[in-house]
């Protein structure tokens, strides 16, 4: 009986969001399994695209099905579990199945399409010469701008030229050439006695293989370290002295590093209680969700490590998610030391090839522990015994483009599937998670003390910048902070300074007319970058040179406003000329590996002060740091986002945790213009529970999460009026479908109303129980497909993390 495959094709539209059926040609029956990617014809003409096989069935009758053209994988790249997860993700995030499937795989596995123009019949000589250049086919990209397009179109209708599509994947396996000899020593000696004296290379090669009889040698090594030429190796292979093979190799980003094995620490009582609860759940195959609330330095990571050990002892596997930004060499080292080669690491600092190789290691069951950022939640592990999410409050766990999934929700889904627990950890849990623990949906575990005997919480003081201003301090550094910094320099201790960049940037203004240089594409001022000497837009990437004079009034009195890290660095260097300062921000960490290098330098005490943005707040563990200064604690407090207090509290608690990790007492100074704000005073004492209760009250009054769910709808178009009109239509439709208890905010233009030359309008719905919501949102998504041609785009974001 003929077999057919159900295929999800790479066309992200609503109409194509269901499987299409294709005939499986006889010679492919063996190769095609559920979960492999295939190359299939699609639509009219001979367009070819990639698709995922999601089902196979035998059919008596097949009416005119197109056959699959090629198989792109040797093994399935998504297993049954991940296929189901993709379905779930598509449904809950209002996105397309194909986008979800592609999101699960390393980016090198995304297909690229190529289009070729082929000459198949009689074509006029000028086309032959100008377009085909005497060749049989040309890359479409190279000819699409020639003036012959309409002529080519006509020739295609006449059947003289055709278009050929090609689907390729870039996931290349890296190989290396190895050689060895199968001849006995005596034979080699015999050969050697018959060759010319002056064939030096051959003698050298034979000497080598006579003395090193056994084993494989990489050609590269022989050339680089044993002074043999590629030519002589090639000849030796041709003469049958050596046999050559290709060996697959992994690009291991950690291959040159030796990790010293370390052993489990003896846990304190609180840690033990937490570990026991999790281990029991692992052994009993329970899909519990635990919330481990532990102050910074309380030994959460040690609990994670020991829980994973327990999982491995039971022959199962584990995923450990950490925020991208805290996936520092220090974190990786801790895992590599405990679990060695069992660990695969996935993060954005790896090259595409390295990522693909780590992924294959997981897929082939050579790694049992996966440590990685958000997308590691898709790690193709089987038999999962535990999923851990560290710093579970981090917003980076939610992807801010389609599919807008939250790694926490998917982790819990996988926990259900594998009947295994999920462990969420944080010093400052999200209010959503903490509230779930309150209601016993999650089980709360707490660590209240710092784990290391001699590490105690640092003393935190707040510096009132309003008072400083009254005393005539106009710069970025208060008198107390400068005093402390000077003292650290004298004692040869290190300091960390953080500039809170959220909601804030350095721009350029004309002092005569007040003109601020805007981005031509977006409603935002351009940011000054001293290292590239240019003005840049942080949203669309637009870049232009720094103006010498005002483009409006020609005045030369141009001033830079705001305090970028570069400006702060200059200011600080003037105040403390002898201090060695390291700056860490988006500009100094753009190059691969530079983040690690800066941290290593600071760890090796090559600098006195580490000055940086948010990215320094996490994961650093330097014993010699005894002072942490926060230059501007409150910039984020003024953002029109109901989570701005929560974010400020989290950030301040995190940075404070950086001081006094070793045996020296730490001090934290927080500069602020809002010294009485509860987010700041409670962070000072690391009073998470008090903050939680205070904030919950406000959320209840304001009808915000976790009391209400939220969904944000955004419509965009190049013309403002079109975006506004559509948004109003949608809002009306929602209103009529929901109960009077649902609260609809908007439609309003987004605060960043224009981005990349498009206008954005939004509506936010707050609700508790709405039976019809899913249905109406699906309808809106379906209908929006009709408007795609007119340039309208609609997106739906469940539980948006950035509210403004
Ligand atoms: P967290 O992840 O909560 O910030 P860590 O696990 O990084 O905490 O622990 C902070 C420090 O305390 C680390 O240096 C760690 O080695 C140490 N530590 C953790 N648990 C113990 C323990 N039971 N006994 C002694 N030291 C510990
Ligand atoms: Zn001007
Ligand atoms: Zn822009």
JSON list of N, CA and C in Angstrom, two decimals, residues 712-775:
[
{"chain": "A", "resi": 712, "resn": "UNK", "atom": "N", "xyz": [-1.99, 41.41, 25.50]},
{"chain": "A", "resi": 712, "resn": "UNK", "atom": "CA", "xyz": [-1.78, 42.64, 24.75]},
{"chain": "A", "resi": 712, "resn": "UNK", "atom": "C", "xyz": [-1.93, 42.36, 23.25]},
{"chain": "A", "resi": 713, "resn": "UNK", "atom": "N", "xyz": [-2.71, 43.20, 22.58]},
{"chain": "A", "resi": 713, "resn": "UNK", "atom": "CA", "xyz": [-2.83, 43.08, 21.12]},
{"chain": "A", "resi": 713, "resn": "UNK", "atom": "C", "xyz": [-2.19, 44.31, 20.50]},
{"chain": "A", "resi": 714, "resn": "UNK", "atom": "N", "xyz": [-1.39, 44.07, 19.48]},
{"chain": "A", "resi": 714, "resn": "UNK", "atom": "CA", "xyz": [-0.72, 45.18, 18.81]},
{"chain": "A", "resi": 714, "resn": "UNK", "atom": "C", "xyz": [-0.98, 45.09, 17.32]},
{"chain": "A", "resi": 715, "resn": "UNK", "atom": "N", "xyz": [-1.33, 46.24, 16.74]},
{"chain": "A", "resi": 715, "resn": "UNK", "atom": "CA", "xyz": [-1.52, 46.31, 15.30]},
{"chain": "A", "resi": 715, "resn": "UNK", "atom": "C", "xyz": [-0.51, 47.30, 14.75]},
{"chain": "A", "resi": 716, "resn": "UNK", "atom": "N", "xyz": [0.11, 46.97, 13.65]},
{"chain": "A", "resi": 716, "resn": "UNK", "atom": "CA", "xyz": [1.03, 47.94, 13.06]},
{"chain": "A", "resi": 716, "resn": "UNK", "atom": "C", "xyz": [0.82, 48.07, 11.57]},
{"chain": "A", "resi": 717, "resn": "UNK", "atom": "N", "xyz": [1.12, 49.25, 11.07]},
{"chain": "A", "resi": 717, "resn": "UNK", "atom": "CA", "xyz": [1.01, 49.53, 9.64]},
{"chain": "A", "resi": 717, "resn": "UNK", "atom": "C", "xyz": [1.89, 50.73, 9.33]},
{"chain": "A", "resi": 718, "resn": "UNK", "atom": "N", "xyz": [2.24, 50.85, 8.06]},
{"chain": "A", "resi": 718, "resn": "UNK", "atom": "CA", "xyz": [3.07, 52.00, 7.69]},
{"chain": "A", "resi": 718, "resn": "UNK", "atom": "C", "xyz": [2.30, 53.31, 7.76]},
{"chain": "A", "resi": 719, "resn": "UNK", "atom": "N", "xyz": [0.97, 53.21, 7.62]},
{"chain": "A", "resi": 719, "resn": "UNK", "atom": "CA", "xyz": [0.16, 54.42, 7.76]},
{"chain": "A", "resi": 719, "resn": "UNK", "atom": "C", "xyz": [-0.52, 54.39, 9.10]},
{"chain": "A", "resi": 720, "resn": "UNK", "atom": "N", "xyz": [-0.40, 55.50, 9.81]},
{"chain": "A", "resi": 720, "resn": "UNK", "atom": "CA", "xyz": [-0.92, 55.54, 11.18]},
{"chain": "A", "resi": 720, "resn": "UNK", "atom": "C", "xyz": [-2.43, 55.29, 11.20]},
{"chain": "A", "resi": 721, "resn": "UNK", "atom": "N", "xyz": [-3.15, 55.89, 10.26]},
{"chain": "A", "resi": 721, "resn": "UNK", "atom": "CA", "xyz": [-4.60, 55.80, 10.28]},
{"chain": "A", "resi": 721, "resn": "UNK", "atom": "C", "xyz": [-5.08, 54.36, 10.12]},
{"chain": "A", "resi": 722, "resn": "UNK", "atom": "N", "xyz": [-4.37, 53.59, 9.29]},
{"chain": "A", "resi": 722, "resn": "UNK", "atom": "CA", "xyz": [-4.73, 52.18, 9.07]},
{"chain": "A", "resi": 722, "resn": "UNK", "atom": "C", "xyz": [-4.56, 51.37, 10.36]},
{"chain": "A", "resi": 723, "resn": "UNK", "atom": "N", "xyz": [-3.45, 51.60, 11.04]},
{"chain": "A", "resi": 723, "resn": "UNK", "atom": "CA", "xyz": [-3.18, 50.88, 12.28]},
{"chain": "A", "resi": 723, "resn": "UNK", "atom": "C", "xyz": [-4.25, 51.21, 13.32]},
{"chain": "A", "resi": 724, "resn": "UNK", "atom": "N", "xyz": [-4.57, 52.49, 13.44]},
{"chain": "A", "resi": 724, "resn": "UNK", "atom": "CA", "xyz": [-5.56, 52.92, 14.43]},
{"chain": "A", "resi": 724, "resn": "UNK", "atom": "C", "xyz": [-6.93, 52.33, 14.13]},
{"chain": "A", "resi": 725, "resn": "UNK", "atom": "N", "xyz": [-7.32, 52.36, 12.85]},
{"chain": "A", "resi": 725, "resn": "UNK", "atom": "CA", "xyz": [-8.64, 51.87, 12.46]},
{"chain": "A", "resi": 725, "resn": "UNK", "atom": "C", "xyz": [-8.80, 50.39, 12.80]},
{"chain": "A", "resi": 726, "resn": "UNK", "atom": "N", "xyz": [-7.80, 49.62, 12.42]},
{"chain": "A", "resi": 726, "resn": "UNK", "atom": "CA", "xyz": [-7.86, 48.18, 12.66]},
{"chain": "A", "resi": 726, "resn": "UNK", "atom": "C", "xyz": [-7.89, 47.89, 14.16]},
{"chain": "A", "resi": 727, "resn": "UNK", "atom": "N", "xyz": [-7.08, 48.61, 14.90]},
{"chain": "A", "resi": 727, "resn": "UNK", "atom": "CA", "xyz": [-7.04, 48.36, 16.34]},
{"chain": "A", "resi": 727, "resn": "UNK", "atom": "C", "xyz": [-8.40, 48.63, 16.97]},
{"chain": "A", "resi": 728, "resn": "UNK", "atom": "N", "xyz": [-9.07, 49.68, 16.51]},
{"chain": "A", "resi": 728, "resn": "UNK", "atom": "CA", "xyz": [-10.40, 49.98, 17.05]},
{"chain": "A", "resi": 728, "resn": "UNK", "atom": "C", "xyz": [-11.39, 48.87, 16.72]},
{"chain": "A", "resi": 729, "resn": "UNK", "atom": "N", "xyz": [-11.33, 48.38, 15.49]},
{"chain": "A", "resi": 729, "resn": "UNK", "atom": "CA", "xyz": [-12.20, 47.28, 15.08]},
{"chain": "A", "resi": 729, "resn": "UNK", "atom": "C", "xyz": [-12.02, 46.07, 15.99]},
{"chain": "A", "resi": 730, "resn": "UNK", "atom": "N", "xyz": [-10.74, 45.74, 16.21]},
{"chain": "A", "resi": 730, "resn": "UNK", "atom": "CA", "xyz": [-10.43, 44.56, 17.03]},
{"chain": "A", "resi": 730, "resn": "UNK", "atom": "C", "xyz": [-10.91, 44.76, 18.46]},
{"chain": "A", "resi": 731, "resn": "UNK", "atom": "N", "xyz": [-10.66, 45.93, 19.00]},
{"chain": "A", "resi": 731, "resn": "UNK", "atom": "CA", "xyz": [-11.05, 46.20, 20.39]},
{"chain": "A", "resi": 731, "resn": "UNK", "atom": "C", "xyz": [-12.57, 46.04, 20.55]},
{"chain": "A", "resi": 732, "resn": "UNK", "atom": "N", "xyz": [-13.29, 46.48, 19.55]},
{"chain": "A", "resi": 732, "resn": "UNK", "atom": "CA", "xyz": [-14.75, 46.39, 19.60]},
{"chain": "A", "resi": 732, "resn": "UNK", "atom": "C", "xyz": [-15.19, 44.93, 19.60]},
{"chain": "A", "resi": 733, "resn": "UNK", "atom": "N", "xyz": [-14.56, 44.16, 18.76]},
{"chain": "A", "resi": 733, "resn": "UNK", "atom": "CA", "xyz": [-14.87, 42.74, 18.66]},
{"chain": "A", "resi": 733, "resn": "UNK", "atom": "C", "xyz": [-14.60, 42.04, 19.99]},
{"chain": "A", "resi": 734, "resn": "UNK", "atom": "N", "xyz": [-13.49, 42.38, 20.62]},
{"chain": "A", "resi": 734, "resn": "UNK", "atom": "CA", "xyz": [-13.16, 41.76, 21.89]},
{"chain": "A", "resi": 734, "resn": "UNK", "atom": "C", "xyz": [-14.19, 42.14, 22.95]},
{"chain": "A", "resi": 735, "resn": "UNK", "atom": "N", "xyz": [-14.49, 43.43, 22.99]},
{"chain": "A", "resi": 735, "resn": "UNK", "atom": "CA", "xyz": [-15.43, 43.94, 23.97]},
{"chain": "A", "resi": 735, "resn": "UNK", "atom": "C", "xyz": [-16.75, 43.17, 23.91]},
{"chain": "A", "resi": 736, "resn": "UNK", "atom": "N", "xyz": [-17.25, 42.92, 22.70]},
{"chain": "A", "resi": 736, "resn": "UNK", "atom": "CA", "xyz": [-18.55, 42.27, 22.59]},
{"chain": "A", "resi": 736, "resn": "UNK", "atom": "C", "xyz": [-18.48, 40.79, 22.95]},
{"chain": "A", "resi": 737, "resn": "UNK", "atom": "N", "xyz": [-17.27, 40.21, 22.90]},
{"chain": "A", "resi": 737, "resn": "UNK", "atom": "CA", "xyz": [-17.15, 38.79, 23.21]},
{"chain": "A", "resi": 737, "resn": "UNK", "atom": "C", "xyz": [-16.94, 38.53, 24.70]},
{"chain": "A", "resi": 738, "resn": "UNK", "atom": "N", "xyz": [-16.48, 39.53, 25.43]},
{"chain": "A", "resi": 738, "resn": "UNK", "atom": "CA", "xyz": [-16.11, 39.29, 26.82]},
{"chain": "A", "resi": 738, "resn": "UNK", "atom": "C", "xyz": [-17.17, 39.76, 27.80]},
{"chain": "A", "resi": 739, "resn": "UNK", "atom": "N", "xyz": [-17.02, 39.31, 29.03]},
{"chain": "A", "resi": 739, "resn": "UNK", "atom": "CA", "xyz": [-17.96, 39.69, 30.09]},
{"chain": "A", "resi": 739, "resn": "UNK", "atom": "C", "xyz": [-17.67, 41.12, 30.53]},
{"chain": "A", "resi": 740, "resn": "UNK", "atom": "N", "xyz": [-18.63, 41.74, 31.22]},
{"chain": "A", "resi": 740, "resn": "UNK", "atom": "CA", "xyz": [-18.40, 43.12, 31.69]},
{"chain": "A", "resi": 740, "resn": "UNK", "atom": "C", "xyz": [-17.27, 43.21, 32.71]},
{"chain": "A", "resi": 741, "resn": "UNK", "atom": "N", "xyz": [-16.89, 42.07, 33.29]},
{"chain": "A", "resi": 741, "resn": "UNK", "atom": "CA", "xyz": [-15.80, 42.11, 34.27]},
{"chain": "A", "resi": 741, "resn": "UNK", "atom": "C", "xyz": [-14.42, 42.33, 33.64]},
{"chain": "A", "resi": 742, "resn": "UNK", "atom": "N", "xyz": [-14.30, 42.00, 32.37]},
{"chain": "A", "resi": 742, "resn": "UNK", "atom": "CA", "xyz": [-13.01, 42.19, 31.71]},
{"chain": "A", "resi": 742, "resn": "UNK", "atom": "C", "xyz": [-12.75, 43.68, 31.53]},
{"chain": "A", "resi": 743, "resn": "UNK", "atom": "N", "xyz": [-11.49, 44.05, 31.71]},
{"chain": "A", "resi": 743, "resn": "UNK", "atom": "CA", "xyz": [-11.12, 45.47, 31.59]},
{"chain": "A", "resi": 743, "resn": "UNK", "atom": "C", "xyz": [-10.32, 45.65, 30.31]},
{"chain": "A", "resi": 744, "resn": "UNK", "atom": "N", "xyz": [-10.80, 46.58, 29.49]},
{"chain": "A", "resi": 744, "resn": "UNK", "atom": "CA", "xyz": [-10.10, 46.79, 28.22]},
{"chain": "A", "resi": 744, "resn": "UNK", "atom": "C", "xyz": [-9.44, 48.17, 28.23]},
{"chain": "A", "resi": 745, "resn": "UNK", "atom": "N", "xyz": [-8.12, 48.19, 28.10]},
{"chain": "A", "resi": 745, "resn": "UNK", "atom": "CA", "xyz": [-7.37, 49.44, 28.10]},
{"chain": "A", "resi": 745, "resn": "UNK", "atom": "C", "xyz": [-7.00, 49.79, 26.67]},
{"chain": "A", "resi": 746, "resn": "UNK", "atom": "N", "xyz": [-7.40, 50.96, 26.24]},
{"chain": "A", "resi": 746, "resn": "UNK", "atom": "CA", "xyz": [-7.07, 51.38, 24.89]},
{"chain": "A", "resi": 746, "resn": "UNK", "atom": "C", "xyz": [-8.24, 51.24, 23.98]},
{"chain": "A", "resi": 747, "resn": "UNK", "atom": "N", "xyz": [-8.03, 51.27, 22.67]},
{"chain": "A", "resi": 747, "resn": "UNK", "atom": "CA", "xyz": [-6.73, 51.33, 21.97]},
{"chain": "A", "resi": 747, "resn": "UNK", "atom": "C", "xyz": [-5.98, 52.65, 22.19]},
{"chain": "A", "resi": 748, "resn": "UNK", "atom": "N", "xyz": [-4.66, 52.52, 22.25]},
{"chain": "A", "resi": 748, "resn": "UNK", "atom": "CA", "xyz": [-3.81, 53.69, 22.33]},
{"chain": "A", "resi": 748, "resn": "UNK", "atom": "C", "xyz": [-2.59, 53.47, 21.43]},
{"chain": "A", "resi": 749, "resn": "UNK", "atom": "N", "xyz": [-1.98, 54.59, 21.01]},
{"chain": "A", "resi": 749, "resn": "UNK", "atom": "CA", "xyz": [-0.71, 54.40, 20.32]},
{"chain": "A", "resi": 749, "resn": "UNK", "atom": "C", "xyz": [0.30, 53.86, 21.32]},
{"chain": "A", "resi": 750, "resn": "UNK", "atom": "N", "xyz": [1.22, 53.02, 20.91]},
{"chain": "A", "resi": 750, "resn": "UNK", "atom": "CA", "xyz": [2.23, 52.57, 21.85]},
{"chain": "A", "resi": 750, "resn": "UNK", "atom": "C", "xyz": [3.14, 53.74, 22.19]},
{"chain": "A", "resi": 751, "resn": "UNK", "atom": "N", "xyz": [3.73, 53.73, 23.39]},
{"chain": "A", "resi": 751, "resn": "UNK", "atom": "CA", "xyz": [4.62, 54.84, 23.76]},
{"chain": "A", "resi": 751, "resn": "UNK", "atom": "C", "xyz": [5.72, 55.03, 22.72]},
{"chain": "A", "resi": 752, "resn": "UNK", "atom": "N", "xyz": [6.19, 53.92, 22.21]},
{"chain": "A", "resi": 752, "resn": "UNK", "atom": "CA", "xyz": [7.11, 54.01, 21.09]},
{"chain": "A", "resi": 752, "resn": "UNK", "atom": "C", "xyz": [6.24, 53.83, 19.86]},
{"chain": "A", "resi": 753, "resn": "UNK", "atom": "N", "xyz": [5.59, 54.92, 19.42]},
{"chain": "A", "resi": 753, "resn": "UNK", "atom": "CA", "xyz": [4.50, 54.76, 18.46]},
{"chain": "A", "resi": 753, "resn": "UNK", "atom": "C", "xyz": [4.99, 54.42, 17.07]},
{"chain": "A", "resi": 754, "resn": "UNK", "atom": "N", "xyz": [6.23, 54.78, 16.77]},
{"chain": "A", "resi": 754, "resn": "UNK", "atom": "CA", "xyz": [6.70, 54.48, 15.43]},
{"chain": "A", "resi": 754, "resn": "UNK", "atom": "C", "xyz": [8.06, 53.80, 15.54]},
{"chain": "A", "resi": 755, "resn": "UNK", "atom": "N", "xyz": [8.18, 52.66, 14.92]},
{"chain": "A", "resi": 755, "resn": "UNK", "atom": "CA", "xyz": [9.43, 51.91, 14.96]},
{"chain": "A", "resi": 755, "resn": "UNK", "atom": "C", "xyz": [9.65, 51.32, 13.59]},
{"chain": "A", "resi": 756, "resn": "UNK", "atom": "N", "xyz": [10.88, 51.38, 13.10]},
{"chain": "A", "resi": 756, "resn": "UNK", "atom": "CA", "xyz": [11.15, 50.82, 11.78]},
{"chain": "A", "resi": 756, "resn": "UNK", "atom": "C", "xyz": [10.13, 51.28, 10.75]},
{"chain": "A", "resi": 757, "resn": "UNK", "atom": "N", "xyz": [9.78, 52.53, 10.77]},
{"chain": "A", "resi": 757, "resn": "UNK", "atom": "CA", "xyz": [8.84, 53.13, 9.82]},
{"chain": "A", "resi": 757, "resn": "UNK", "atom": "C", "xyz": [7.43, 52.57, 9.93]},
{"chain": "A", "resi": 758, "resn": "UNK", "atom": "N", "xyz": [7.09, 51.91, 11.01]},
{"chain": "A", "resi": 758, "resn": "UNK", "atom": "CA", "xyz": [5.73, 51.43, 11.15]},
{"chain": "A", "resi": 758, "resn": "UNK", "atom": "C", "xyz": [5.09, 52.07, 12.38]},
{"chain": "A", "resi": 759, "resn": "UNK", "atom": "N", "xyz": [3.76, 52.24, 12.33]},
{"chain": "A", "resi": 759, "resn": "UNK", "atom": "CA", "xyz": [3.05, 52.79, 13.48]},
{"chain": "A", "resi": 759, "resn": "UNK", "atom": "C", "xyz": [2.41, 51.66, 14.28]},
{"chain": "A", "resi": 760, "resn": "UNK", "atom": "N", "xyz": [2.44, 51.80, 15.58]},
{"chain": "A", "resi": 760, "resn": "UNK", "atom": "CA", "xyz": [1.95, 50.73, 16.46]},
{"chain": "A", "resi": 760, "resn": "UNK", "atom": "C", "xyz": [0.81, 51.21, 17.35]},
{"chain": "A", "resi": 761, "resn": "UNK", "atom": "N", "xyz": [-0.27, 50.44, 17.34]},
{"chain": "A", "resi": 761, "resn": "UNK", "atom": "CA", "xyz": [-1.38, 50.71, 18.26]},
{"chain": "A", "resi": 761, "resn": "UNK", "atom": "C", "xyz": [-1.61, 49.48, 19.11]},
{"chain": "A", "resi": 762, "resn": "UNK", "atom": "N", "xyz": [-1.99, 49.70, 20.36]},
{"chain": "A", "resi": 762, "resn": "UNK", "atom": "CA", "xyz": [-2.16, 48.55, 21.23]},
{"chain": "A", "resi": 762, "resn": "UNK", "atom": "C", "xyz": [-3.45, 48.61, 22.03]},
{"chain": "A", "resi": 763, "resn": "UNK", "atom": "N", "xyz": [-3.90, 47.44, 22.45]},
{"chain": "A", "resi": 763, "resn": "UNK", "atom": "CA", "xyz": [-5.01, 47.30, 23.38]},
{"chain": "A", "resi": 763, "resn": "UNK", "atom": "C", "xyz": [-4.60, 46.24, 24.39]},
{"chain": "A", "resi": 764, "resn": "UNK", "atom": "N", "xyz": [-4.87, 46.52, 25.66]},
{"chain": "A", "resi": 764, "resn": "UNK", "atom": "CA", "xyz": [-4.54, 45.54, 26.68]},
{"chain": "A", "resi": 764, "resn": "UNK", "atom": "C", "xyz": [-5.84, 45.09, 27.35]},
{"chain": "A", "resi": 765, "resn": "UNK", "atom": "N", "xyz": [-5.97, 43.78, 27.51]},
{"chain": "A", "resi": 765, "resn": "UNK", "atom": "CA", "xyz": [-7.15, 43.25, 28.20]},
{"chain": "A", "resi": 765, "resn": "UNK", "atom": "C", "xyz": [-6.70, 42.67, 29.53]},
{"chain": "A", "resi": 766, "resn": "UNK", "atom": "N", "xyz": [-7.38, 43.07, 30.60]},
{"chain": "A", "resi": 766, "resn": "UNK", "atom": "CA", "xyz": [-7.14, 42.47, 31.92]},
{"chain": "A", "resi": 766, "resn": "UNK", "atom": "C", "xyz": [-8.37, 41.66, 32.27]},
{"chain": "A", "resi": 767, "resn": "UNK", "atom": "N", "xyz": [-8.16, 40.44, 32.73]},
{"chain": "A", "resi": 767, "resn": "UNK", "atom": "CA", "xyz": [-9.33, 39.59, 32.95]},
{"chain": "A", "resi": 767, "resn": "UNK", "atom": "C", "xyz": [-9.02, 38.52, 33.99]},
{"chain": "A", "resi": 768, "resn": "UNK", "atom": "N", "xyz": [-10.07, 37.92, 34.51]},
{"chain": "A", "resi": 768, "resn": "UNK", "atom": "CA", "xyz": [-9.89, 36.82, 35.46]},
{"chain": "A", "resi": 768, "resn": "UNK", "atom": "C", "xyz": [-10.35, 35.49, 34.85]},
{"chain": "A", "resi": 769, "resn": "UNK", "atom": "N", "xyz": [-11.63, 35.40, 34.52]},
{"chain": "A", "resi": 769, "resn": "UNK", "atom": "CA", "xyz": [-12.12, 34.20, 33.85]},
{"chain": "A", "resi": 769, "resn": "UNK", "atom": "C", "xyz": [-12.90, 34.63, 32.62]},
{"chain": "A", "resi": 770, "resn": "UNK", "atom": "N", "xyz": [-12.47, 34.26, 31.46]},
{"chain": "A", "resi": 770, "resn": "UNK", "atom": "CA", "xyz": [-13.19, 34.63, 30.25]},
{"chain": "A", "resi": 770, "resn": "UNK", "atom": "C", "xyz": [-13.25, 33.42, 29.33]},
{"chain": "A", "resi": 771, "resn": "UNK", "atom": "N", "xyz": [-14.41, 32.79, 29.31]},
{"chain": "A", "resi": 771, "resn": "UNK", "atom": "CA", "xyz": [-14.58, 31.59, 28.52]},
{"chain": "A", "resi": 771, "resn": "UNK", "atom": "C", "xyz": [-14.32, 31.80, 27.04]},
{"chain": "A", "resi": 772, "resn": "UNK", "atom": "N", "xyz": [-14.74, 32.96, 26.54]},
{"chain": "A", "resi": 772, "resn": "UNK", "atom": "CA", "xyz": [-14.70, 33.16, 25.08]},
{"chain": "A", "resi": 772, "resn": "UNK", "atom": "C", "xyz": [-13.40, 33.76, 24.58]},
{"chain": "A", "resi": 773, "resn": "UNK", "atom": "N", "xyz": [-12.50, 34.08, 25.50]},
{"chain": "A", "resi": 773, "resn": "UNK", "atom": "CA", "xyz": [-11.32, 34.84, 25.09]},
{"chain": "A", "resi": 773, "resn": "UNK", "atom": "C", "xyz": [-10.49, 34.12, 24.04]},
{"chain": "A", "resi": 774, "resn": "UNK", "atom": "N", "xyz": [-10.16, 32.85, 24.32]},
{"chain": "A", "resi": 774, "resn": "UNK", "atom": "CA", "xyz": [-9.33, 32.11, 23.38]},
{"chain": "A", "resi": 774, "resn": "UNK", "atom": "C", "xyz": [-9.93, 32.09, 21.99]},
{"chain": "A", "resi": 775, "resn": "UNK", "atom": "N", "xyz": [-11.23, 31.81, 21.98]},
{"chain": "A", "resi": 775, "resn": "UNK", "atom": "CA", "xyz": [-11.95, 31.72, 20.72]},
{"chain": "A", "resi": 775, "resn": "UNK", "atom": "C", "xyz": [-11.86, 33.03, 19.94]}
]
